[in-house]
Short mmCIF file of C-alpha atoms in Angstrom, two decimals:
data_model
loop_
_atom_site.label_atom_id
_atom_site.label_comp_id
_atom_site.label_asym_id
_atom_site.label_seq_id
_atom_site.Cartn_x
_atom_site.Cartn_y
_atom_site.Cartn_z
CA MET A 1 -15.29 100.57 164.12
CA LYS A 2 -16.40 97.63 165.55
CA LEU A 3 -14.54 94.97 168.02
CA THR A 4 -14.73 92.46 165.81
CA LEU A 5 -12.27 90.03 163.06
CA GLU A 6 -13.51 92.18 160.47
CA GLY A 7 -13.68 95.49 162.38
CA LEU A 8 -10.03 95.09 163.24
CA LYS A 9 -9.01 95.96 159.28
CA ASP A 10 -9.60 99.30 159.93
CA ARG A 11 -5.95 99.80 161.62
CA GLU A 12 -6.08 103.32 161.35
CA GLY A 13 -9.13 104.02 163.01
CA TRP A 14 -8.21 101.57 165.89
CA LYS A 15 -4.42 103.80 165.81
CA LYS A 16 -6.48 107.14 166.00
CA ALA A 17 -8.68 106.18 169.05
CA ASP A 18 -5.40 104.92 170.70
CA VAL A 19 -5.88 101.56 170.71
CA ALA A 20 -2.64 98.79 170.25
CA LEU A 21 -3.81 95.88 168.13
CA PRO A 22 -2.56 92.33 167.84
CA SER A 23 0.61 91.85 165.57
CA TYR A 24 -0.06 87.89 165.19
CA ASP A 25 -2.15 86.22 162.78
CA ILE A 26 -5.58 85.18 164.37
CA GLN A 27 -7.15 83.08 162.63
CA ALA A 28 -3.76 81.04 162.51
CA VAL A 29 -3.91 80.87 166.01
CA ARG A 30 -7.54 79.82 165.98
CA ALA A 31 -7.17 77.09 163.90
CA GLU A 32 -4.25 75.84 165.41
CA THR A 33 -6.23 75.99 168.74
CA VAL A 34 -9.03 74.03 167.87
CA LYS A 35 -6.73 71.61 166.18
CA ASN A 36 -4.14 70.98 168.92
CA PRO A 37 -5.91 72.55 171.89
CA VAL A 38 -3.09 73.29 175.04
CA TRP A 39 -4.95 75.47 177.51
CA VAL A 40 -8.40 75.42 178.96
CA HIS A 41 -10.01 77.59 181.04
CA PHE A 42 -13.18 77.88 183.07
CA GLY A 43 -14.75 81.13 184.46
CA ALA A 44 -15.01 83.26 181.81
CA GLY A 45 -15.72 86.64 183.39
CA ASN A 46 -13.87 89.66 183.58
CA ILE A 47 -10.36 88.75 185.38
CA PHE A 48 -9.70 85.80 183.27
CA ARG A 49 -10.42 88.19 180.16
CA MET A 50 -7.73 90.79 180.54
CA PHE A 51 -5.26 89.12 183.10
CA ILE A 52 -5.31 85.75 182.19
CA GLY A 53 -6.07 86.28 178.38
CA GLY A 54 -3.47 89.27 178.46
CA ILE A 55 -0.43 86.15 179.58
CA ALA A 56 -1.52 84.29 176.65
CA ASP A 57 -1.53 87.28 174.42
CA SER A 58 1.87 88.40 175.52
CA LEU A 59 3.19 84.82 174.50
CA LEU A 60 1.48 85.06 170.99
CA GLU A 61 3.26 88.59 170.60
CA GLN A 62 6.32 87.28 171.64
CA HIS A 63 5.79 83.94 168.95
CA LEU A 64 6.27 82.14 172.27
CA SER A 65 3.18 80.02 171.48
CA LYS A 66 0.77 79.20 168.52
CA THR A 67 -2.18 78.47 170.54
CA GLY A 68 -4.91 80.13 172.59
CA ILE A 69 -6.94 79.34 175.13
CA VAL A 70 -10.45 77.39 175.13
CA CYS A 71 -12.69 79.44 177.13
CA ALA A 72 -15.65 77.55 178.98
CA GLU A 73 -18.62 78.80 181.06
CA SER A 74 -20.64 76.45 183.23
CA PHE A 75 -22.74 78.77 184.80
CA SER A 76 -23.60 82.10 182.92
CA PHE A 77 -23.79 80.97 179.73
CA ASP A 78 -25.06 84.94 179.16
CA ILE A 79 -21.02 85.78 178.80
CA ILE A 80 -20.35 83.63 175.86
CA ASP A 81 -23.95 84.30 174.11
CA GLU A 82 -23.73 88.28 174.36
CA ILE A 83 -20.28 89.24 175.14
CA TYR A 84 -17.75 86.63 173.26
CA ARG A 85 -19.63 85.41 170.34
CA PRO A 86 -21.13 88.91 168.70
CA TYR A 87 -17.57 90.16 169.48
CA ASP A 88 -15.26 87.32 167.69
CA ASN A 89 -14.04 86.52 170.94
CA LEU A 90 -12.15 89.53 171.20
CA VAL A 91 -11.78 91.63 174.61
CA LEU A 92 -11.05 95.44 174.97
CA GLY A 93 -8.62 95.67 177.76
CA VAL A 94 -8.67 99.21 179.16
CA THR A 95 -5.72 99.60 181.78
CA LEU A 96 -6.33 103.09 184.86
CA LYS A 97 -3.16 104.31 185.98
CA PRO A 98 -3.15 106.74 189.10
CA ASP A 99 -2.70 109.52 187.00
CA GLY A 100 -5.49 109.66 184.94
CA SER A 101 -4.36 108.08 181.80
CA VAL A 102 -5.35 104.62 180.31
CA SER A 103 -4.11 102.33 177.84
CA ARG A 104 -6.01 100.27 175.65
CA GLN A 105 -5.28 97.13 173.76
CA VAL A 106 -7.18 94.08 171.88
CA ILE A 107 -6.47 90.93 173.16
CA ALA A 108 -7.21 88.08 170.83
CA SER A 109 -6.06 85.28 172.61
CA LEU A 110 -9.27 83.70 173.69
CA ALA A 111 -9.51 81.53 170.56
CA GLU A 112 -12.66 79.60 171.88
CA ALA A 113 -15.63 79.99 173.22
CA VAL A 114 -17.60 76.94 174.82
CA ARG A 115 -20.97 76.66 176.68
CA SER A 116 -19.60 74.09 178.89
CA SER A 117 -23.03 72.00 179.61
CA THR A 118 -23.80 68.14 179.51
CA LYS A 119 -27.10 69.31 178.10
CA ASN A 120 -25.78 71.01 175.05
CA ALA A 121 -25.02 68.08 173.46
CA SER A 122 -22.58 69.59 170.41
CA GLU A 123 -20.80 71.97 172.93
CA TRP A 124 -20.23 69.07 175.57
CA ALA A 125 -18.73 66.89 172.78
CA ARG A 126 -16.29 69.82 172.14
CA MET A 127 -14.96 70.24 175.83
CA LYS A 128 -14.55 66.14 175.65
CA GLU A 129 -13.08 66.26 172.67
CA VAL A 130 -10.52 68.96 173.92
CA PHE A 131 -9.84 67.16 177.24
CA ALA A 132 -9.21 63.82 174.83
CA SER A 133 -6.22 65.95 173.35
CA ALA A 134 -2.92 64.83 174.13
CA SER A 135 -1.87 68.52 173.46
CA LEU A 136 -3.68 69.97 176.15
CA GLN A 137 -1.71 71.22 179.15
CA LEU A 138 -3.26 72.95 181.36
CA VAL A 139 -6.96 73.80 182.74
CA THR A 140 -7.51 76.71 184.67
CA PHE A 141 -10.09 78.35 186.69
CA THR A 142 -11.23 82.00 187.84
CA ILE A 143 -14.78 80.33 189.26
CA THR A 144 -14.73 82.36 192.42
CA GLU A 145 -14.50 80.21 196.32
CA LYS A 146 -17.77 79.68 196.11
CA GLY A 147 -17.23 77.40 192.93
CA TYR A 148 -15.56 74.87 194.58
CA ALA A 149 -17.55 74.58 197.55
CA LEU A 150 -20.22 70.80 197.31
CA LYS A 151 -21.42 71.45 200.38
CA ASN A 152 -23.73 74.16 202.79
CA ALA A 153 -22.51 75.21 205.98
CA ALA A 154 -23.83 72.20 207.90
CA GLY A 155 -21.35 69.88 205.71
CA GLU A 156 -24.38 68.74 203.85
CA TYR A 157 -24.00 68.51 200.00
CA PHE A 158 -25.59 71.04 198.18
CA PRO A 159 -28.94 69.64 196.30
CA TYR A 160 -27.71 70.05 192.71
CA VAL A 161 -24.33 68.28 194.17
CA LEU A 162 -26.39 65.19 195.00
CA SER A 163 -27.94 65.23 192.00
CA ASP A 164 -24.71 64.98 189.96
CA LEU A 165 -23.15 62.63 192.31
CA GLU A 166 -26.27 60.40 191.23
CA ALA A 167 -25.85 60.92 187.69
CA GLY A 168 -22.48 59.79 187.10
CA PRO A 169 -20.22 61.71 184.57
CA ASP A 170 -22.85 61.77 181.88
CA GLY A 171 -25.21 64.28 183.54
CA ALA A 172 -22.72 66.54 185.36
CA THR A 173 -24.03 70.08 185.99
CA GLY A 174 -22.12 71.84 188.26
CA VAL A 175 -18.29 72.77 187.47
CA MET A 176 -16.71 70.37 189.82
CA ALA A 177 -18.50 67.22 188.24
CA GLN A 178 -17.90 68.48 185.04
CA VAL A 179 -14.32 68.90 185.39
CA ALA A 180 -14.37 65.18 187.23
CA ALA A 181 -16.45 63.87 183.92
CA LEU A 182 -13.78 65.48 181.01
CA LEU A 183 -10.73 64.31 183.64
CA PHE A 184 -12.56 60.66 183.46
CA HIS A 185 -12.77 61.36 179.75
CA ARG A 186 -9.49 62.08 179.05
CA PHE A 187 -8.10 59.25 181.61
CA LYS A 188 -10.15 56.48 179.04
CA ASN A 189 -8.43 58.53 176.55
CA GLY A 190 -4.77 56.72 177.47
CA LYS A 191 -4.66 58.11 181.33
CA LEU A 192 -3.08 61.37 179.69
CA PRO A 193 -1.30 63.72 181.78
CA ILE A 194 -2.48 66.93 182.94
CA ALA A 195 -2.10 70.44 185.11
CA VAL A 196 -5.60 71.49 186.87
CA VAL A 197 -4.43 74.71 188.46
CA SER A 198 -6.92 77.17 190.15
CA MET A 199 -6.37 80.77 189.73
CA ASP A 200 -8.84 81.87 191.97
CA ASN A 201 -8.47 84.51 195.26
CA CYS A 202 -8.65 81.71 197.96
CA SER A 203 -6.18 80.25 200.34
CA HIS A 204 -4.82 76.88 199.01
CA ASN A 205 -6.58 77.08 196.10
CA GLY A 206 -5.20 74.11 194.44
CA GLU A 207 -6.07 72.08 197.86
CA LYS A 208 -9.59 72.93 197.55
CA LEU A 209 -9.77 72.28 193.81
CA GLN A 210 -8.36 69.20 194.35
CA ASN A 211 -10.09 67.52 196.93
CA SER A 212 -13.66 68.83 195.06
CA VAL A 213 -12.76 67.06 192.13
CA LEU A 214 -11.98 64.04 194.24
CA THR A 215 -14.79 64.02 196.43
CA VAL A 216 -17.22 64.03 193.29
CA ALA A 217 -14.91 60.90 191.56
CA ARG A 218 -15.03 59.02 194.82
CA GLU A 219 -18.65 59.44 195.26
CA TRP A 220 -19.09 58.07 191.66
CA ASN A 221 -16.51 55.13 192.34
CA SER A 222 -18.63 54.30 195.67
CA ARG A 223 -22.07 53.84 193.34
CA GLY A 224 -20.05 52.07 190.50
CA LYS A 225 -19.93 55.06 188.28
CA VAL A 226 -16.49 54.82 187.63
CA PRO A 227 -13.49 52.65 188.94
CA GLN A 228 -11.41 52.74 191.66
CA GLU A 229 -8.21 53.04 188.73
CA PHE A 230 -9.79 56.19 187.95
CA ILE A 231 -9.22 57.44 191.42
CA ALA A 232 -5.71 56.60 190.98
CA TYR A 233 -5.13 58.33 187.85
CA LEU A 234 -6.55 61.17 189.82
CA GLU A 235 -4.08 61.01 192.84
CA ASP A 236 -1.16 60.27 191.10
CA SER A 237 0.54 63.62 190.81
CA SER A 238 2.93 62.47 187.94
CA ARG A 239 -0.56 62.21 185.93
CA VAL A 240 -2.80 64.41 187.15
CA SER A 241 -1.21 67.78 189.41
CA PHE A 242 -3.19 70.01 191.09
CA PRO A 243 -0.88 73.28 191.40
CA TRP A 244 -1.20 76.27 193.80
CA SER A 245 -1.13 79.60 192.51
CA MET A 246 -1.41 83.38 193.67
CA ILE A 247 -3.48 85.81 191.91
CA ASP A 248 -4.11 89.57 192.31
CA LYS A 249 -5.27 92.48 190.18
CA ILE A 250 -8.12 94.40 191.38
CA THR A 251 -10.79 94.14 188.17
CA PRO A 252 -13.86 96.31 188.74
CA ARG A 253 -17.06 95.70 187.19
CA PRO A 254 -17.18 97.63 184.08
CA SER A 255 -17.24 101.03 184.21
CA VAL A 256 -20.29 102.61 182.17
CA GLU A 257 -17.89 106.07 181.98
CA ILE A 258 -15.28 104.29 179.95
CA GLY A 259 -17.67 102.41 177.48
CA LYS A 260 -19.04 106.29 176.69
CA ALA A 261 -15.71 107.43 176.59
CA LEU A 262 -14.93 104.38 174.17
CA GLU A 263 -17.72 104.78 172.19
CA GLU A 264 -16.55 108.57 171.81
CA ALA A 265 -13.70 107.58 170.59
CA GLY A 266 -15.81 105.47 167.73
CA ILE A 267 -15.99 102.29 169.09
CA GLU A 268 -19.19 100.86 168.68
CA LYS A 269 -21.61 99.08 171.17
CA MET A 270 -19.48 99.53 174.30
CA GLN A 271 -22.03 99.74 176.81
CA PRO A 272 -22.00 97.36 180.01
CA PHE A 273 -24.67 95.62 181.20
CA VAL A 274 -26.06 92.83 183.61
CA THR A 275 -26.75 89.31 182.74
CA GLU A 276 -29.47 87.27 184.03
CA LYS A 277 -27.05 85.61 186.89
CA LYS A 278 -25.91 89.57 187.82
CA THR A 279 -22.48 89.20 186.42
CA PHE A 280 -21.39 92.75 185.08
CA ILE A 281 -20.03 92.24 181.65
CA ALA A 282 -18.98 94.08 178.85
CA PRO A 283 -16.94 94.22 175.51
CA PHE A 284 -14.30 95.60 177.61
CA VAL A 285 -12.97 95.04 181.04
CA ASN A 286 -11.06 98.15 183.05
CA ALA A 287 -8.35 97.17 185.55
CA GLU A 288 -5.43 98.72 187.42
CA GLY A 289 -2.09 97.84 185.94
CA PRO A 290 -0.33 95.83 188.99
CA GLN A 291 -1.13 92.28 188.89
CA TYR A 292 0.87 89.21 190.39
CA LEU A 293 0.67 85.50 189.28
CA VAL A 294 2.35 83.74 191.36
CA VAL A 295 2.02 79.52 190.34
CA GLU A 296 3.29 76.37 191.79
CA ASP A 297 5.62 74.79 188.76
CA ASN A 298 4.28 70.89 188.41
CA PHE A 299 2.86 70.59 184.86
CA PRO A 300 3.25 66.72 183.88
CA ASN A 301 2.35 67.33 180.08
CA GLY A 302 4.65 70.39 180.10
CA ARG A 303 3.81 74.10 180.08
CA PRO A 304 3.41 77.55 177.85
CA PRO A 305 6.60 79.70 179.00
CA LEU A 306 4.69 81.36 181.43
CA GLU A 307 7.38 83.33 183.18
CA LYS A 308 8.21 84.86 180.06
CA ALA A 309 4.62 86.88 180.31
CA GLY A 310 5.23 88.00 183.89
CA VAL A 311 4.16 85.07 185.97
CA TYR A 312 6.20 83.84 188.93
CA MET A 313 6.84 79.94 188.63
CA THR A 314 8.15 79.17 191.72
CA ASP A 315 7.59 75.61 194.46
CA ARG A 316 4.50 75.02 196.48
CA ASP A 317 5.56 76.64 199.73
CA THR A 318 6.78 80.06 197.94
CA VAL A 319 3.22 80.14 196.40
CA ASN A 320 1.25 79.17 199.73
CA ASN A 321 3.52 81.85 201.67
CA VAL A 322 2.84 84.70 198.61
CA GLU A 323 -0.93 83.47 198.83
CA ARG A 324 -1.04 83.57 202.65
CA MET A 325 0.80 87.35 202.53
CA LYS A 326 -1.97 88.46 200.23
CA VAL A 327 -5.15 86.79 200.83
CA THR A 328 -4.77 87.00 204.73
CA THR A 329 -2.51 89.92 205.60
CA CYS A 330 -2.02 92.66 202.77
CA LEU A 331 -4.87 92.88 200.29
CA ASN A 332 -7.95 91.20 200.78
CA PRO A 333 -8.75 91.41 204.48
CA LEU A 334 -8.21 95.76 203.57
CA HIS A 335 -10.93 94.96 200.32
CA THR A 336 -13.44 92.95 202.71
CA ALA A 337 -13.62 95.37 205.31
CA LEU A 338 -14.16 98.33 203.10
CA ALA A 339 -16.43 96.29 201.25
CA VAL A 340 -18.89 95.91 204.09
CA TYR A 341 -18.31 99.84 205.81
CA GLY A 342 -18.46 101.09 202.62
CA CYS A 343 -22.33 99.75 202.26
CA LEU A 344 -22.83 100.88 205.62
CA LEU A 345 -21.46 104.41 205.29
CA GLY A 346 -23.24 105.08 201.47
CA TYR A 347 -20.15 104.53 199.77
CA THR A 348 -19.99 103.63 196.08
CA LEU A 349 -16.23 103.79 194.87
CA ILE A 350 -13.59 101.87 197.37
CA ALA A 351 -10.80 104.81 196.29
CA ASP A 352 -13.57 107.48 198.06
CA GLU A 353 -13.41 105.53 200.97
CA MET A 354 -9.96 105.68 201.03
CA LYS A 355 -10.02 109.33 201.95
CA ASP A 356 -12.78 108.35 204.78
CA ALA A 357 -9.90 108.87 207.98
CA GLU A 358 -11.55 106.51 210.00
CA LEU A 359 -11.75 103.61 207.22
CA LEU A 360 -8.18 104.57 206.10
CA GLU A 361 -7.03 103.82 209.96
CA LEU A 362 -9.28 100.62 210.28
CA VAL A 363 -7.54 99.14 207.02
CA LYS A 364 -3.96 100.17 208.30
CA ARG A 365 -4.59 98.78 211.67
CA ILE A 366 -5.67 95.55 209.52
CA GLY A 367 -3.07 95.15 207.43
CA LEU A 368 -0.22 97.22 208.88
CA LYS A 369 -0.30 96.79 212.56
CA GLU A 370 -2.47 93.52 213.29
CA GLY A 371 -1.13 91.78 209.76
CA MET A 372 2.14 92.14 210.07
CA PRO A 373 2.96 90.14 213.04
CA VAL A 374 1.98 87.23 211.74
CA VAL A 375 2.64 87.73 208.40
CA THR A 376 4.92 85.01 206.26
CA ASP A 377 7.71 86.79 204.14
CA PRO A 378 7.63 84.68 200.98
CA LYS A 379 11.07 86.12 199.79
CA ILE A 380 10.22 86.72 196.64
CA LEU A 381 8.10 89.57 197.50
CA SER A 382 7.93 92.33 200.45
CA PRO A 383 4.92 92.05 202.20
CA LYS A 384 5.62 95.37 203.81
CA ALA A 385 6.16 96.88 200.04
CA PHE A 386 3.48 94.98 198.95
CA VAL A 387 1.07 96.45 201.56
CA ASP A 388 2.14 100.06 201.43
CA GLU A 389 1.47 99.31 197.50
CA VAL A 390 -2.40 98.58 198.25
CA ILE A 391 -3.21 101.05 200.59
CA GLY A 392 -0.86 104.09 199.00
CA VAL A 393 -1.39 103.59 195.60
CA ARG A 394 -4.02 100.75 194.55
CA LEU A 395 -6.97 101.16 196.62
CA PRO A 396 -6.68 104.79 196.48
CA ASN A 397 -6.50 105.11 192.69
CA PRO A 398 -9.74 107.69 191.96
CA PHE A 399 -9.95 106.17 188.21
CA MET A 400 -10.44 102.98 189.70
CA PRO A 401 -14.12 102.35 189.48
CA ASP A 402 -14.20 99.61 191.99
CA ALA A 403 -17.79 99.36 194.16
CA PRO A 404 -17.41 98.09 197.72
CA GLN A 405 -21.09 96.46 196.43
CA ARG A 406 -18.86 94.44 194.25
CA ILE A 407 -16.15 93.35 196.79
CA ALA A 408 -19.37 92.65 199.29
CA CYS A 409 -20.52 89.64 196.96
CA ASP A 410 -20.01 86.21 198.41
CA THR A 411 -18.56 87.63 201.82
CA SER A 412 -19.76 84.45 203.69
CA GLN A 413 -17.43 82.55 201.64
CA LYS A 414 -14.31 84.62 202.33
CA VAL A 415 -14.15 85.84 206.12
CA GLY A 416 -13.23 82.40 207.17
CA ILE A 417 -9.74 83.27 205.16
CA ARG A 418 -9.82 86.75 204.69
CA PHE A 419 -9.76 87.38 208.88
CA GLY A 420 -10.07 83.40 210.20
CA GLU A 421 -6.50 83.07 209.17
CA THR A 422 -4.65 85.69 211.29
CA ILE A 423 -6.92 84.62 214.16
CA LYS A 424 -5.49 80.98 213.76
CA SER A 425 -2.19 82.09 213.51
CA TYR A 426 -3.04 84.52 216.90
CA VAL A 427 -4.30 81.74 218.59
CA ALA A 428 -1.19 79.43 217.25
CA GLN A 429 1.17 82.55 218.57
CA TYR A 430 -0.23 83.90 221.46
CA GLY A 431 -2.80 81.51 222.70
CA SER A 432 -5.52 83.54 221.87
CA ALA A 433 -6.89 86.31 219.08
CA GLU A 434 -8.22 88.76 222.08
CA ARG A 435 -5.49 91.34 221.37
CA LEU A 436 -7.10 92.14 217.76
CA GLU A 437 -9.55 94.72 217.75
CA ALA A 438 -9.71 95.80 214.02
CA ILE A 439 -10.31 92.25 212.92
CA PRO A 440 -13.28 91.71 215.30
CA LEU A 441 -14.62 95.33 214.43
CA ALA A 442 -14.46 94.76 210.29
CA ILE A 443 -16.38 91.04 211.47
CA ALA A 444 -19.15 93.17 213.38
CA GLY A 445 -19.47 95.45 210.42
CA TRP A 446 -20.12 92.46 208.30
CA CYS A 447 -22.76 91.37 210.85
CA ARG A 448 -24.22 94.69 210.88
CA TYR A 449 -24.15 94.64 206.89
CA LEU A 450 -25.92 91.81 206.89
CA LEU A 451 -29.38 93.91 208.65
CA ALA A 452 -29.34 95.99 205.08
CA VAL A 453 -29.73 99.16 206.52
CA ASP A 454 -27.62 101.47 205.98
CA ASP A 455 -25.85 104.04 208.99
CA GLU A 456 -28.71 106.31 208.18
CA GLY A 457 -31.63 103.79 208.88
CA LYS A 458 -31.92 103.47 205.02
CA ASP A 459 -32.72 99.75 203.69
CA PHE A 460 -29.79 98.50 200.61
CA GLU A 461 -29.38 95.52 198.79
CA LEU A 462 -27.08 92.94 199.93
CA SER A 463 -24.76 91.58 197.84
CA PRO A 464 -25.71 88.43 195.92
CA ASP A 465 -24.20 85.71 198.67
CA PRO A 466 -24.90 81.82 198.50
CA MET A 467 -25.57 81.93 202.80
CA ALA A 468 -27.52 85.40 202.70
CA ALA A 469 -30.80 83.76 203.02
CA GLU A 470 -29.66 81.60 205.81
CA LEU A 471 -27.98 84.25 207.80
CA THR A 472 -30.14 87.05 207.68
CA ALA A 473 -33.12 84.69 209.26
CA GLN A 474 -30.90 84.14 212.02
CA LEU A 475 -30.59 87.95 212.54
CA LYS A 476 -34.61 88.89 211.59
CA ASP A 477 -35.34 89.63 215.26
CA VAL A 478 -32.48 91.39 215.31
CA VAL A 479 -33.65 95.28 214.90
CA TRP A 480 -31.97 98.60 213.93
CA ASN A 481 -32.38 101.30 216.74
CA LYS A 482 -32.63 98.50 219.17
CA PRO A 483 -29.72 97.55 220.46
CA GLU A 484 -32.09 95.85 223.36
CA SER A 485 -33.38 93.39 220.52
CA TYR A 486 -29.97 91.70 220.16
CA THR A 487 -30.29 89.14 222.84
CA GLY A 488 -27.80 86.41 221.41
CA GLN A 489 -28.43 86.35 217.87
CA LEU A 490 -25.56 86.44 216.18
CA LYS A 491 -23.97 83.36 218.69
CA SER A 492 -24.59 80.27 216.47
CA ILE A 493 -22.68 82.43 213.36
CA LEU A 494 -19.44 83.44 215.34
CA SER A 495 -19.32 79.80 216.59
CA ASN A 496 -19.56 78.51 213.30
CA ALA A 497 -15.76 76.84 211.84
CA ASN A 498 -16.97 76.65 208.66
CA ILE A 499 -17.70 80.07 208.21
CA PHE A 500 -14.55 81.80 210.12
CA GLY A 501 -12.30 78.74 210.43
CA SER A 502 -12.83 78.51 213.65
CA ASP A 503 -15.20 79.18 216.86
CA LEU A 504 -14.55 82.69 217.20
CA TYR A 505 -15.74 82.13 221.27
CA ALA A 506 -12.72 79.84 221.92
CA SER A 507 -10.40 82.43 220.09
CA GLY A 508 -11.65 84.60 222.44
CA LEU A 509 -13.15 87.39 220.09
CA GLY A 510 -16.81 85.84 220.07
CA GLU A 511 -17.82 88.69 222.80
CA LYS A 512 -15.75 91.47 221.47
CA ILE A 513 -17.75 91.08 218.23
CA GLU A 514 -21.16 91.27 220.19
CA ALA A 515 -20.10 93.99 221.80
CA PHE A 516 -19.01 96.14 218.63
CA PHE A 517 -22.14 94.89 217.09
CA ARG A 518 -24.35 96.05 219.53
CA GLU A 519 -23.01 99.60 219.36
CA GLU A 520 -23.20 99.69 215.80
CA LEU A 521 -27.08 99.30 216.54
CA ALA A 522 -27.97 102.06 218.13
CA GLY A 523 -29.58 104.33 215.66
CA ALA A 524 -28.21 106.73 212.93
CA GLY A 525 -24.76 107.31 212.89
CA ALA A 526 -24.21 104.40 215.26
CA VAL A 527 -21.83 102.64 212.80
CA ARG A 528 -19.19 105.86 212.27
CA THR A 529 -19.67 106.54 216.10
CA THR A 530 -18.05 102.92 216.88
CA LEU A 531 -15.36 103.29 214.32
CA LYS A 532 -14.21 106.62 215.81
CA LYS A 533 -14.20 105.33 219.34
CA TYR A 534 -12.20 102.34 218.25
CA LEU A 535 -9.98 103.70 215.62
CA LYS A 536 -8.54 107.24 217.72
#
């Protein structure tokens, strides 16, 4: 069987493979989406395809929607060329349960796939057509935290951003400039209302998206590329809103073993591969069952009935509280700690790390001991129940092929939120964060990870990170197995508020992290010895 529209006609074969198929008319949905697009999404990767795509699929199954999603990819075009189009935009979703069972379904809500680029005339024309449509209600994003960044750690615009600012809307290349350009096109076609919604896993995601889009637009305005009236349009929340959201669903890289199992069930060409941009993709997406999406209900042009598909629709304060609970306390900090120490200790599965006494104790202390005193209770979800599910059910799931190497990607863009917010909360509540120990131990682990030498002295490859070259250069004179080679090289990193959200020395943690780091340099087994020492 093939995962194509033609292949779906063999409904009996898919039933034997234990794969649920859509009950709605896929071709009718796609035709209506082209004619009257309602939803466009930037970032066509794995979590979008299964989670966000699954939400749209649920609405179609319930006959609560007539259109699917226009999927726009502005970075890794291989995703569109290799995973969307050859499979007619269909996705095979595989839910991995803690008892080892799985559920499989074909998701067909991804109605259209576009390579979003001003250098591709026909596909850019389609993007502009979509944004000029009065029917368009929402633009959503899963482009990771770094997708919103316009400046480097020194506060300077990235070179490609400078080029975008000089080029104006017609020459936009980065995703933030593209979005600003497309909103400008919508503005010129009637000042139509729209909700622009980040669904990325970062603090105050709606604010980050809004600030980046407005920064680009204001820079264009200062250069005479767009009128002041366009800025007023973007600043008018009754016309253009930037709702905040919180998303949570662990979606690992596609597993070779799962691909093999699907092929053994009779489904052709299911093996994952890596794109030129180092993106792990496959025709299927494997993920855990638990999922949470909380969205600020502010949609100037209306919206699909998302709450009917399990989305929590609420106010901004509640979204912020849920997001803070998860991103800064109950899940993401635990993930990052496991990621860096997993790489150092030779692990390749998060679930296996949860069997490690020291690492289990580390995440318990980060989430339960150090996080709970400053966590904000969002009321609609219990922080204690949430973190208990994370530690007791989600992270230990042995059938989730989630790797610390994946979680370690872009850590420089994450530590300021995942650890920095709790640090700032301690400073605000206690005057200093010096009572913290597990969180600074995790930060020391990240610094030790940046040496790209594991606890046995073996070299390993750092996961992709936009600051990797800059950070490793600052640590180039630090030598594994020679603690005396450390002469303060971390100071410029730990004091960098652009990385951590504050100066960690002013927070009372800089010297403590340096001490942990120095101990973890002391030769083979030093990382393990340090963890045991402080996690007794």
